Amino acid sequence: MPKVSVDIPQELLDDLNKHVGNDKKFVSQSDAIRTAIRKMLDMMDDIDRRHGRLEQDRP
């Protein structure tokens, strides 16, 4: 799996970390970020579909 490095404001990272760990929603920061990206892309696909801009679905 490729690795990506990003700069994140400390406030955003602190908020993210409130949801990461044992007995929390995400097992790791990477898991939380992947989930957020998937959700954002799904939302963008829905918007594009409604506006007739999506020619074919992503795999």
XYZ file of N, CA and C in Angstrom:
177
model
N 0.853 -1.169 0.000
C 0.000 0.000 0.000
C 0.900 1.232 0.000
N 0.650 2.175 -0.904
C 1.466 3.397 -0.936
C 1.296 4.215 0.347
N 2.328 4.945 0.686
C 2.272 5.845 1.837
C 2.199 7.277 1.341
N 1.419 8.081 2.048
C 1.251 9.490 1.706
C 1.558 10.302 2.959
N 2.281 11.367 2.787
C 2.594 12.254 3.900
C 1.816 13.558 3.720
N 1.151 14.016 4.778
C 0.396 15.259 4.708
C 0.681 16.116 5.934
N 0.540 17.407 5.761
C 0.627 18.336 6.884
C -0.800 18.588 7.363
N -1.027 18.442 8.664
C -2.353 18.610 9.252
C -2.240 19.595 10.405
N -3.128 20.587 10.457
C -3.097 21.506 11.596
C -3.276 20.741 12.915
N -2.565 21.159 13.938
C -2.602 20.467 15.226
C -4.022 20.340 15.774
N -4.829 21.377 15.608
C -6.202 21.344 16.110
C -7.003 20.214 15.453
N -6.821 20.030 14.160
C -7.511 18.961 13.441
C -7.007 17.590 13.896
N -5.702 17.458 14.072
C -5.127 16.202 14.541
C -5.602 15.866 15.956
N -5.671 16.867 16.810
C -6.162 16.646 18.175
C -7.607 16.153 18.154
N -8.430 16.759 17.319
C -9.827 16.341 17.199
C -9.915 14.916 16.666
N -9.129 14.602 15.646
C -9.100 13.252 15.086
C -8.719 12.229 16.149
N -7.706 12.544 16.930
C -7.206 11.602 17.930
C -8.217 11.298 19.036
N -9.219 12.132 19.211
C -10.277 11.849 20.185
C -11.093 10.632 19.771
N -11.010 10.250 18.489
C -11.800 9.148 17.948
C -10.949 7.920 17.617
N -9.660 7.969 17.968
C -8.726 6.899 17.620
C -8.235 6.200 18.881
N -8.244 4.858 18.858
C -7.692 4.085 19.958
C -8.590 2.936 20.343
N -8.174 2.191 21.347
C -8.958 1.065 21.839
C -10.338 1.535 22.276
N -11.347 0.769 21.898
C -12.742 1.065 22.246
C -13.247 2.385 21.666
N -12.608 2.861 20.619
C -13.081 4.073 19.942
C -13.434 3.719 18.507
N -13.869 4.678 17.740
C -14.381 4.404 16.390
C -13.310 3.887 15.430
N -12.087 4.381 15.528
C -11.017 4.003 14.610
C -9.852 3.384 15.368
N -9.216 2.389 14.753
C -8.095 1.723 15.410
C -6.788 2.490 15.256
N -6.722 3.360 14.240
C -5.497 4.129 14.010
C -5.829 5.426 13.273
N -4.866 6.331 13.265
C -5.036 7.563 12.501
C -5.216 7.239 11.021
N -4.448 6.289 10.520
C -4.556 5.906 9.108
C -5.945 5.393 8.776
N -6.508 4.567 9.658
C -7.859 4.042 9.452
C -8.871 5.183 9.387
N -8.743 6.150 10.276
C -9.659 7.295 10.301
C -9.536 8.121 9.020
N -8.318 8.356 8.582
C -8.098 9.175 7.389
C -8.595 8.451 6.140
N -8.324 7.142 6.030
C -8.834 6.379 4.874
C -10.355 6.414 4.834
N -10.994 6.249 5.995
C -12.454 6.276 6.066
C -12.992 7.636 5.634
N -12.349 8.702 6.097
C -12.779 10.060 5.735
C -12.629 10.300 4.233
N -11.540 9.832 3.650
C -11.330 10.013 2.207
C -12.380 9.247 1.420
N -12.660 7.996 1.827
C -13.684 7.217 1.132
C -15.036 7.914 1.182
N -15.393 8.424 2.365
C -16.687 9.098 2.518
C -16.753 10.356 1.658
N -15.670 11.129 1.650
C -15.635 12.338 0.839
C -15.778 12.004 -0.643
N -15.069 10.980 -1.123
C -15.151 10.605 -2.531
C -16.543 10.102 -2.892
N -17.177 9.347 -1.993
C -18.557 8.906 -2.233
C -19.496 10.102 -2.338
N -19.317 11.085 -1.460
C -20.150 12.284 -1.498
C -19.931 13.057 -2.799
N -18.680 13.154 -3.235
C -18.382 13.855 -4.479
C -18.991 13.121 -5.669
N -18.936 11.779 -5.659
C -19.564 10.993 -6.724
C -21.067 11.233 -6.764
N -21.701 11.282 -5.589
C -23.143 11.543 -5.535
C -23.476 12.904 -6.132
N -22.690 13.904 -5.784
C -22.914 15.253 -6.323
C -22.712 15.255 -7.838
N -21.630 14.633 -8.302
C -21.380 14.571 -9.746
C -22.493 13.809 -10.467
N -22.972 12.735 -9.870
C -24.046 11.943 -10.476
C -25.309 12.793 -10.625
N -25.643 13.549 -9.587
C -26.836 14.401 -9.637
C -26.737 15.483 -10.703
N -25.511 15.898 -11.001
C -25.307 16.950 -11.994
C -24.923 16.384 -13.359
N -25.013 15.058 -13.504
C -24.722 14.436 -14.784
C -23.270 14.484 -15.200
N -22.385 14.622 -14.223
C -20.947 14.720 -14.549
C -20.203 13.415 -14.385
N -20.856 12.381 -13.893
C -20.174 11.108 -13.664
C -20.551 10.146 -14.779
N -19.572 9.856 -15.644
C -19.844 9.011 -16.801
C -19.934 7.540 -16.412
N -19.064 7.106 -15.514
C -19.112 5.727 -15.057
C -18.670 5.674 -13.600
N -19.182 4.709 -12.875
C -18.850 4.588 -11.461
C -17.417 4.133 -11.281
N -16.839 4.549 -10.152
C -15.503 4.066 -9.769
C -15.639 2.598 -9.371
N -14.575 1.823 -9.556
C -14.630 0.404 -9.136
C -14.781 0.270 -7.642
